[in-house]
Amino acid sequence: MTANDREQLERLNEALDVVSKISEQIIASRNCEERPEFLDSDYYLGGLSVAAQLLNRQMLERIESAG
């Protein structure tokens, strides 16, 4: 695995962490009164789920191509 591959994997992992943390915070705040209504949209959480899937796929492809 090259240094570039490792760097790309690190960036993908960081992006996946951000998506995961946002999802966790949205779910954890479900009963808060000051919560914006758009966060209750299935499209919003669904979009985050799709983003996580795409990031995971890119990570897997990067790992497979390097090894």
XYZ file of C-alpha atoms in Angstrom:
67
model
C 0.000 0.000 0.000
C 1.411 3.350 -0.999
C 1.510 6.488 1.108
C -1.180 7.955 -1.151
C -3.433 4.946 -0.534
C -2.993 5.295 3.225
C -3.733 9.022 3.029
C -6.884 8.422 0.983
C -8.051 5.744 3.433
C -7.450 8.106 6.333
C -9.510 10.842 4.658
C -12.319 8.433 3.841
C -12.316 7.188 7.424
C -12.468 10.754 8.761
C -15.397 11.547 6.464
C -17.177 8.380 7.603
C -16.639 9.386 11.238
C -18.233 12.787 10.552
C -21.274 11.208 8.888
C -21.636 8.749 11.769
C -21.407 11.460 14.419
C -23.998 13.615 12.663
C -26.378 10.651 12.445
C -25.851 9.796 16.109
C -26.499 13.377 17.204
C -29.670 13.609 15.138
C -31.028 10.392 16.600
C -29.994 11.356 20.142
C -31.800 14.699 19.876
C -35.127 13.223 18.752
C -37.026 14.450 21.816
C -35.490 17.930 22.050
C -37.919 20.840 21.705
C -35.473 23.196 19.942
C -34.728 20.659 17.222
C -35.160 21.891 13.613
C -37.999 20.115 11.805
C -35.912 19.191 8.769
C -33.906 16.783 10.925
C -36.995 14.587 11.243
C -37.081 14.062 7.500
C -36.437 10.500 6.374
C -34.674 12.019 3.377
C -32.088 13.662 5.619
C -31.213 10.514 7.569
C -31.500 8.457 4.400
C -29.015 10.747 2.692
C -26.575 10.310 5.548
C -27.008 6.544 5.304
C -26.290 6.615 1.571
C -23.217 8.778 2.186
C -21.924 6.232 4.715
C -22.498 3.387 2.258
C -20.648 5.207 -0.518
C -17.722 6.009 1.772
C -17.541 2.383 2.899
C -17.575 1.220 -0.721
C -14.766 3.625 -1.629
C -12.718 2.425 1.337
C -13.214 -1.226 0.349
C -12.284 -0.507 -3.273
C -9.157 1.361 -2.156
C -8.119 -1.516 0.109
C -8.762 -4.126 -2.586
C -6.836 -2.185 -5.233
C -3.868 -1.738 -2.898
C -3.603 -5.314 -1.793
